[in-house]
Tab-separated table of C-alpha atoms in Angstrom:
chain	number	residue	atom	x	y	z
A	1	UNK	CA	-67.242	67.567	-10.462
A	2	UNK	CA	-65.825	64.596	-9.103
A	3	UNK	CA	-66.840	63.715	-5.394
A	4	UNK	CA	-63.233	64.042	-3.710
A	5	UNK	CA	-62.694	67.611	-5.563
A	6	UNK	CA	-65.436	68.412	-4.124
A	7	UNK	CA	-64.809	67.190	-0.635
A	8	UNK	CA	-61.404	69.681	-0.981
A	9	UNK	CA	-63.091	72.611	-2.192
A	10	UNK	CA	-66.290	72.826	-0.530
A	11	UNK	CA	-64.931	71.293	2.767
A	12	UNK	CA	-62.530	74.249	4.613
A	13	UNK	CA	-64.952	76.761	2.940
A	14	UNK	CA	-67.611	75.337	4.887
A	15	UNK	CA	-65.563	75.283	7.768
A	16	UNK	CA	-64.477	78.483	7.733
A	17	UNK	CA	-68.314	79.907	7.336
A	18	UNK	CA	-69.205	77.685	10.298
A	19	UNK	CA	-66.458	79.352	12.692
A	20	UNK	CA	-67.488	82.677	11.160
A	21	UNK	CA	-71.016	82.711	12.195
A	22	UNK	CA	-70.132	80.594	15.566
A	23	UNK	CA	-68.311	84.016	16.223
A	24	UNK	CA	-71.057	86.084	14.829
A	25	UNK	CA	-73.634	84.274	17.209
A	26	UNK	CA	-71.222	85.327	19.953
A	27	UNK	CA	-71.166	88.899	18.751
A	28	UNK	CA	-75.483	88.617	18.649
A	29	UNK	CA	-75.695	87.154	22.193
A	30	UNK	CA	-72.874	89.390	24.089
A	31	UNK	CA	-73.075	92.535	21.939
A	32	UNK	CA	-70.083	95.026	22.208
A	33	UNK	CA	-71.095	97.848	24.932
A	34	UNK	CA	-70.277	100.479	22.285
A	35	UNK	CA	-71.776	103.868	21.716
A	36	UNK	CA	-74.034	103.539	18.824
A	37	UNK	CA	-74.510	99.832	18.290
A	38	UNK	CA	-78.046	99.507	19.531
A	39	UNK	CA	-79.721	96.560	17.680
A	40	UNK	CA	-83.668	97.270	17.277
A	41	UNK	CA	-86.059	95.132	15.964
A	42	UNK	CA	-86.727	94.208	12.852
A	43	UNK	CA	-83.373	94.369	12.489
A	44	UNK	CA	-82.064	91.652	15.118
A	45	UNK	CA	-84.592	89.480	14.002
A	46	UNK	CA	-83.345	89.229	10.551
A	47	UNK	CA	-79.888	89.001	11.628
A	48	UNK	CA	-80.244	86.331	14.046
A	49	UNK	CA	-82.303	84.259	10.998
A	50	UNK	CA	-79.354	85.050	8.516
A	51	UNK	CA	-76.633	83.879	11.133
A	52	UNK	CA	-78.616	80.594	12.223
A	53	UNK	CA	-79.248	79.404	8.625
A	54	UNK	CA	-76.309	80.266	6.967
A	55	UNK	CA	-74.881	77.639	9.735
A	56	UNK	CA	-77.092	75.295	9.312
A	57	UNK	CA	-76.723	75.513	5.615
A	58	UNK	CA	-73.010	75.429	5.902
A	59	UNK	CA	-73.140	72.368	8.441
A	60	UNK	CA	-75.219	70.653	5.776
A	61	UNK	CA	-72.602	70.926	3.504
A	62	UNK	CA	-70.618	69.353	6.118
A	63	UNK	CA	-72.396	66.781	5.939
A	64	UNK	CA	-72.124	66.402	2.192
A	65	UNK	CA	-68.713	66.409	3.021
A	66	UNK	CA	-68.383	63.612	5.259
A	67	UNK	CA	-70.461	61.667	3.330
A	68	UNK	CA	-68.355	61.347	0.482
A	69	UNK	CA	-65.273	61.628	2.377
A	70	UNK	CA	-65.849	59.114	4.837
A	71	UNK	CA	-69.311	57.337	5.726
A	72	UNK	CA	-70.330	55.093	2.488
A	73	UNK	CA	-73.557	56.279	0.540
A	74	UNK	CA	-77.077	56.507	2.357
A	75	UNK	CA	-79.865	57.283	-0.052
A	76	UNK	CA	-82.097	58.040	2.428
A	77	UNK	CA	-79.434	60.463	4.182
A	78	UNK	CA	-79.164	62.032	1.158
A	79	UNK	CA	-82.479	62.913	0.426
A	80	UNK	CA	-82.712	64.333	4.226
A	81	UNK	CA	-79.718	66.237	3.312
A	82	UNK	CA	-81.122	67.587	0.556
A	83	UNK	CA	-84.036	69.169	1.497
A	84	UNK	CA	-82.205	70.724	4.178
A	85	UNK	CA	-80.371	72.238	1.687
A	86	UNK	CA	-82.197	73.944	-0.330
A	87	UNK	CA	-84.738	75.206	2.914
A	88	UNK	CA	-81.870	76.598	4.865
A	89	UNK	CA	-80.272	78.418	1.316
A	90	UNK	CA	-83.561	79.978	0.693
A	91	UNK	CA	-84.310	80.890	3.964
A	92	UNK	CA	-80.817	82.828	4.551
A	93	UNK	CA	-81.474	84.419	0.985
A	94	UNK	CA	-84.635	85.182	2.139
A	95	UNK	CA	-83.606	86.754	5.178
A	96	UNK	CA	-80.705	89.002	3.339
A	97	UNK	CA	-83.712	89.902	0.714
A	98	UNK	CA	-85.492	91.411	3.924
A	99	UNK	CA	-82.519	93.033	5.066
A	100	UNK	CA	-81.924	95.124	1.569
A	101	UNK	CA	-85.947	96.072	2.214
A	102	UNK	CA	-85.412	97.179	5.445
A	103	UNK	CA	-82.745	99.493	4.680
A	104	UNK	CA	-84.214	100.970	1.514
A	105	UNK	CA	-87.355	102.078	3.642
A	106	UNK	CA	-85.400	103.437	6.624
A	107	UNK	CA	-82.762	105.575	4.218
A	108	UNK	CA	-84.646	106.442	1.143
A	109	UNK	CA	-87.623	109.059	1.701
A	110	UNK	CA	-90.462	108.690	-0.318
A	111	UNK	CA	-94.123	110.388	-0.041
A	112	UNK	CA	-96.083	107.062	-1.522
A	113	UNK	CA	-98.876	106.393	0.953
A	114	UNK	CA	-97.982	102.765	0.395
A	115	UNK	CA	-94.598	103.395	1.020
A	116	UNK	CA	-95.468	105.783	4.210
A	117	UNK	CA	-97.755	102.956	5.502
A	118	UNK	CA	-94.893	99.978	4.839
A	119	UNK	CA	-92.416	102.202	6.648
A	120	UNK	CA	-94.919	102.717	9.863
A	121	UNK	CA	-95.519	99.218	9.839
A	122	UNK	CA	-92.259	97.832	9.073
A	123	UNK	CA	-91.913	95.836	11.798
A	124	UNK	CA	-95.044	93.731	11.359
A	125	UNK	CA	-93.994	93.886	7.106
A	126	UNK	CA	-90.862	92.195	7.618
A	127	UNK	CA	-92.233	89.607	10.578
A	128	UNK	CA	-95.138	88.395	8.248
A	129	UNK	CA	-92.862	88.105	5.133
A	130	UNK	CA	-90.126	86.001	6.370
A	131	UNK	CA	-93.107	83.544	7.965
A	132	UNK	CA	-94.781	83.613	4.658
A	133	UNK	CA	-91.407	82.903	3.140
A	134	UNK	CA	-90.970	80.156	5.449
A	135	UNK	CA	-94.111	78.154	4.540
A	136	UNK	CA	-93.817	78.731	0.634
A	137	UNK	CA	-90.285	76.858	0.914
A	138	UNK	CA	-91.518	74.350	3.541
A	139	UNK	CA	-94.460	73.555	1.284
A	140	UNK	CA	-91.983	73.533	-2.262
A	141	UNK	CA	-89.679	71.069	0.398
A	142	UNK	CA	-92.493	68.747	1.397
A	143	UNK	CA	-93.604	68.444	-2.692
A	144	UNK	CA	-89.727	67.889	-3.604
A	145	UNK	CA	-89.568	65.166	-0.747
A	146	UNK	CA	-92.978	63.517	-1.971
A	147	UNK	CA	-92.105	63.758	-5.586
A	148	UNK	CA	-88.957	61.099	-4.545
A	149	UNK	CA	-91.398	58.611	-3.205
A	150	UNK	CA	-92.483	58.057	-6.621
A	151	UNK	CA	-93.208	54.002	-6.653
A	152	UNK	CA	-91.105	51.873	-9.137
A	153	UNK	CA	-92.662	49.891	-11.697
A	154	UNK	CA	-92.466	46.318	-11.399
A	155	UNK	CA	-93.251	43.216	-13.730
A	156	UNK	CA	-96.414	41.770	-13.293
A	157	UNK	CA	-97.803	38.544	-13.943
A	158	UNK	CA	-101.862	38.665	-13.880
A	159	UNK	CA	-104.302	39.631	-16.190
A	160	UNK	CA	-104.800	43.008	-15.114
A	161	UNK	CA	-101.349	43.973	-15.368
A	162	UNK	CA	-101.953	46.274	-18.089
A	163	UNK	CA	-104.338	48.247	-15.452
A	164	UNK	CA	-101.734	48.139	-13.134
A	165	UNK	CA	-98.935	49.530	-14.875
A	166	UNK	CA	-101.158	52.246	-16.202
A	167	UNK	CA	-102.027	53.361	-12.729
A	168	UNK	CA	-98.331	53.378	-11.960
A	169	UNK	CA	-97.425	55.390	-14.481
A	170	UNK	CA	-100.093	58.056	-13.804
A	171	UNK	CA	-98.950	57.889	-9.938
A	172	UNK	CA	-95.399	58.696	-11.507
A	173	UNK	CA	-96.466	61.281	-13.769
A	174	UNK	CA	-98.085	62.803	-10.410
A	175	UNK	CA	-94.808	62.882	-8.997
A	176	UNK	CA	-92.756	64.236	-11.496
A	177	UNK	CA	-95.133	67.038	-11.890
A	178	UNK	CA	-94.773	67.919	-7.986
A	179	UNK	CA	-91.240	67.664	-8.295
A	180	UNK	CA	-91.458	70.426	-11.258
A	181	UNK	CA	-93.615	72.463	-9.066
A	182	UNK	CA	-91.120	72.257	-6.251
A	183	UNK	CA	-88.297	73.583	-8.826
A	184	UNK	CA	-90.647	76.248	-10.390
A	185	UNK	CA	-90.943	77.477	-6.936
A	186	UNK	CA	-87.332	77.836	-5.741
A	187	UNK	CA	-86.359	79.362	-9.236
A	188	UNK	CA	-88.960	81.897	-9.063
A	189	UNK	CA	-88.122	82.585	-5.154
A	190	UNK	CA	-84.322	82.841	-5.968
A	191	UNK	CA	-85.599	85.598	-9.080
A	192	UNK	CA	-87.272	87.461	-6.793
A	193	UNK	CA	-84.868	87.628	-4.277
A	194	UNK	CA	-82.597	88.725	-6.813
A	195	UNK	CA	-84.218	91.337	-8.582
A	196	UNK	CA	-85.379	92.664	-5.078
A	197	UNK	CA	-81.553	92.907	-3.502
A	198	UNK	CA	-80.437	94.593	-6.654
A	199	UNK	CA	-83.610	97.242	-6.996
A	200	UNK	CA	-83.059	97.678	-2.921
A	201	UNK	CA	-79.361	98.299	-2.823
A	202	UNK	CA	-78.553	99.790	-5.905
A	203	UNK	CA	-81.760	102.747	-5.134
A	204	UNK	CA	-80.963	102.793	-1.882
A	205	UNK	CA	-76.900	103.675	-3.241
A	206	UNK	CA	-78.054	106.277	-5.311
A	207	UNK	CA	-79.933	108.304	-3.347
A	208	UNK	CA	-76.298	108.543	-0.877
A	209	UNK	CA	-74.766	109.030	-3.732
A	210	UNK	CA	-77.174	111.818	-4.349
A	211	UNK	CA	-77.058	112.924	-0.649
A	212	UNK	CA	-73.806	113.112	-0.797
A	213	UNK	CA	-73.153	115.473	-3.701
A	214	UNK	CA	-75.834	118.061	-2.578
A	215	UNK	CA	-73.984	118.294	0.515
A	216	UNK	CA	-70.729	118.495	-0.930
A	217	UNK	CA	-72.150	120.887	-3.146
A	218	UNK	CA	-73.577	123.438	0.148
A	219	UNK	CA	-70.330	122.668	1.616
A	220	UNK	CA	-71.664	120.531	4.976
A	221	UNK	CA	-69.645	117.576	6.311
A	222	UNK	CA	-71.090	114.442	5.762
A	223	UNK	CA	-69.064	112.740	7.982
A	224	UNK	CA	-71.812	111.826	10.138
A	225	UNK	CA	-71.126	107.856	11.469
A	226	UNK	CA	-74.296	107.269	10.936
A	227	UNK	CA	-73.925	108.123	6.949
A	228	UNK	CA	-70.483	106.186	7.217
A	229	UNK	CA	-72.419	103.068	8.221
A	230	UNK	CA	-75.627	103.581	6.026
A	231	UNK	CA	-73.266	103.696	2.471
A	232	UNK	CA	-71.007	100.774	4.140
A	233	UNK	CA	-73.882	98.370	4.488
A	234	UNK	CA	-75.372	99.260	1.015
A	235	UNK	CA	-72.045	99.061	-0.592
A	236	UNK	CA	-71.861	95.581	1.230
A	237	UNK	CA	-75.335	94.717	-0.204
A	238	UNK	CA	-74.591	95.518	-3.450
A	239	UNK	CA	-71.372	93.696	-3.408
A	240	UNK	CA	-73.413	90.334	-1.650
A	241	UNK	CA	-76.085	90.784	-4.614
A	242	UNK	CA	-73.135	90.660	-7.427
A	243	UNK	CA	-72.016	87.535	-5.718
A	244	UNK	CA	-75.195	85.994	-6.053
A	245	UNK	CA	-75.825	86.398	-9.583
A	246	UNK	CA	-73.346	83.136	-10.836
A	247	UNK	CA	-75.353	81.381	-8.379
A	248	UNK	CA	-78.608	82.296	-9.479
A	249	UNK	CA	-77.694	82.021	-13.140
A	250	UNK	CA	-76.339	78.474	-12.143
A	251	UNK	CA	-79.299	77.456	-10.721
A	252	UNK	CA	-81.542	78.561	-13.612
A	253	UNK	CA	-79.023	77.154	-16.258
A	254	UNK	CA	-79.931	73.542	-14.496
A	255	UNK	CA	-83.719	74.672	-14.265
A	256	UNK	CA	-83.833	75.130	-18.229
A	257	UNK	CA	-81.515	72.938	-19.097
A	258	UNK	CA	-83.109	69.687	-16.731
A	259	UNK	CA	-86.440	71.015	-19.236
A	260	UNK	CA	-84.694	70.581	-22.542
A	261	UNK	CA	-85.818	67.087	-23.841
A	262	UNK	CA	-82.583	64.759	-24.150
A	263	UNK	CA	-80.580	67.627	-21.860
A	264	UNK	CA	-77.101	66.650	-20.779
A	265	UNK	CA	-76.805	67.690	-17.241
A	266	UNK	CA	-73.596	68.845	-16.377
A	267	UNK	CA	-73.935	68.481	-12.835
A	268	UNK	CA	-75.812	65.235	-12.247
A	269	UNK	CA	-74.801	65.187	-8.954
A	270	UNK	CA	-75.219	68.780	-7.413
A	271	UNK	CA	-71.565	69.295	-6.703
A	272	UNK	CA	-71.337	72.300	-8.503
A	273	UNK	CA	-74.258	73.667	-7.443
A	274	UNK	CA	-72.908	72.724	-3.711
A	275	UNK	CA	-70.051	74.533	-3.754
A	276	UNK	CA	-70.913	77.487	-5.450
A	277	UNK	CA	-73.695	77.543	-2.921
A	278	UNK	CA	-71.177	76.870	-0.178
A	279	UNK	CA	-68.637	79.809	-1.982
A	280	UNK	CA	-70.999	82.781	-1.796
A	281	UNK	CA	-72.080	82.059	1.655
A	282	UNK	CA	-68.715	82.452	2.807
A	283	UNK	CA	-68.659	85.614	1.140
A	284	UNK	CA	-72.255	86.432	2.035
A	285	UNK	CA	-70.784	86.101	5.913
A	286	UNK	CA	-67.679	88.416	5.233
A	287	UNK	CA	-69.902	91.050	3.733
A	288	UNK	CA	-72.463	90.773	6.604
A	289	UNK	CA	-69.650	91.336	9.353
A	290	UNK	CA	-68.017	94.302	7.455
A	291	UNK	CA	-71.373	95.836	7.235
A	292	UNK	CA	-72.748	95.219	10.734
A	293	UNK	CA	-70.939	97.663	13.895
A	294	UNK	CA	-72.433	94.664	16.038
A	295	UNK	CA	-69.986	91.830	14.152
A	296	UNK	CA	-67.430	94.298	13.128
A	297	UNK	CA	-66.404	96.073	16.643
A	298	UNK	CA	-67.185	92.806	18.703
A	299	UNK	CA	-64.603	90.910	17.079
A	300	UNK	CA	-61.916	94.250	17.415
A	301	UNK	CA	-62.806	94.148	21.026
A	302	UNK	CA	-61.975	90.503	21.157
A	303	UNK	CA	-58.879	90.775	19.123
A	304	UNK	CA	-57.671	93.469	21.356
A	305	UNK	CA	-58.457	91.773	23.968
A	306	UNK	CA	-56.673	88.756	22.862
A	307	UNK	CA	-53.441	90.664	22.217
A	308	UNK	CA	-53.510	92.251	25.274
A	309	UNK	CA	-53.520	88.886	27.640
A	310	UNK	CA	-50.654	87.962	25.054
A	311	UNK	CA	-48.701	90.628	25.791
A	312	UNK	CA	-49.191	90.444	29.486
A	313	UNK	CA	-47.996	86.889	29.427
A	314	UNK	CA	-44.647	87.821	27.116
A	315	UNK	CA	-44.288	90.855	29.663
């Protein structure tokens, strides 16, 4: 994808993710003083994580942006950039992976003693696996920064040049090899995160679905709101996890592809990858504010609110 296509694409999506979770950080630090929208931990936790990093993802994009819109090419900027990147994407999708989790303990039963012990301890669960979440990618970001230091080789004149450009050589194959780890990582993390936001969601849909039919079936309303909201966020989460397969098969086609001796890479330099990326967390935001009473009825509050002073100042 050529550079300036990609500044138009991936620039007003950006955008428009950034003011979307600008007004979702309002919604988190003013909540709407609504009956029934009581944010409780785990739960805000993993919220505010998944609104922070999804901006700072998005504003890294920004960045992208800019820099091949307007500033000329830093190298070094680039490689800063990068990093960023990919810890801030991961981060979010791990975040939304803990989300699916939390919800599939708190609405499916089950009689597991596992399961009863990971549902007493949630809270502590969910707080030790986005930390240990955190340090895998940190340490697969470190690697992937090191692996770039790899030294050049130069021409030598000396006797022991021969030594010299066999140490190299080794000191690059060390690098390359920590770069692979670093990729090996973040593939297997985004698997996981897949499979584990499709095996949430879609279980966690059935048994409603289930729920649902068995009261049709005795005749009892199940127009509790507190059913409403439980199939509208796991309708939500099944939607975000069908919008993040292309990405994950994207990023796997590069993985395999980048192995294939004399590969062609089609996107030599990550544009596509960018703003795909930059494409489902747009979407990613728009689910998670139709799914969440604390997005959803702050911004109708500040809508109406809005039309209201409007009208007073036409009246």
């Amino acid at each position: 994808m050529d550079d300036h296509v990609f500044a138009a694409i991936s620039g007003p999506i950006s955008f428009s993710a950034i003011v979307l979770n600008i007004v979702f950080s309002f919604c988190l630090l003013c909540p709407p003083s609504v009956q029934g929208v009581n944010l409780q931990q785990p739960l805000k936790v993993l919220l505010v994580s998944m609104v922070i990093f999804s901006f700072l993802h998005q504003t890294t994009i920004m960045f992208f942006v800019c820099q091949v819109a307007i500033t000329p090419f830093v190298y070094g900027l680039y490689l800063t950039l990068k990093q960023l990147f990919y810890f801030t994407n991961v981060v979010n999708l791990s975040s939304v992976t803990w989300l699916s989790i939390l919800y599939y303990v708190n609405i499916v039963p089950n009689n597991g003693h596992l399961f009863i012990w990971i549902k007493r301890h949630i809270k502590n669960v969910v707080y030790f696996g986005l930390v240990a979440d955190r340090g895998i990618v940190l340490t697969a970001g470190v690697l992937d920064y090191v692996s770039t230091l790899r030294p050049e080789e130069q021409p030598l004149n000396s006797s022991s040049s021969f030594n010299v450009t066999a140490e190299l050589s080794s000191d690059r194959d060390v690098f390359f090899y920590l770069g692979k780890i670093c990729t090996v990582i973040y593939s297997f993390h985004l698997l996981i995160s897949f499979g584990t936001m499709i095996l949430s969601w879609s279980s966690t849909y059935i048994y409603l679905r289930r729920h649902m039919k068995r009261m049709e079936e005795s005749s009892s309303p199940f127009s509790q709101p507190q059913f409403q909201s439980q199939m509208r966020v796991t309708v939500t989460g099944l939607v975000q996890a069908a919008l993040f397969f292309p990405y994950c098969l994207l990023i796997i086609t590069l993985v395999v592809t980048h192995s294939l001796p004399g590969y062609n890479n089609f996107d030599p330099n990550d544009n596509i990858q960018t703003t795909v990326s930059s494409l489902f967390g747009l979407c990613s935001s728009v689910c998670l504010g139709f799914s969440q009473s604390v997005f959803r009825q702050r911004v109708v509050s500040l809508l109406e609110g809005v039309f209201k002073q409007c009208n007073n100042l036409n009246g």
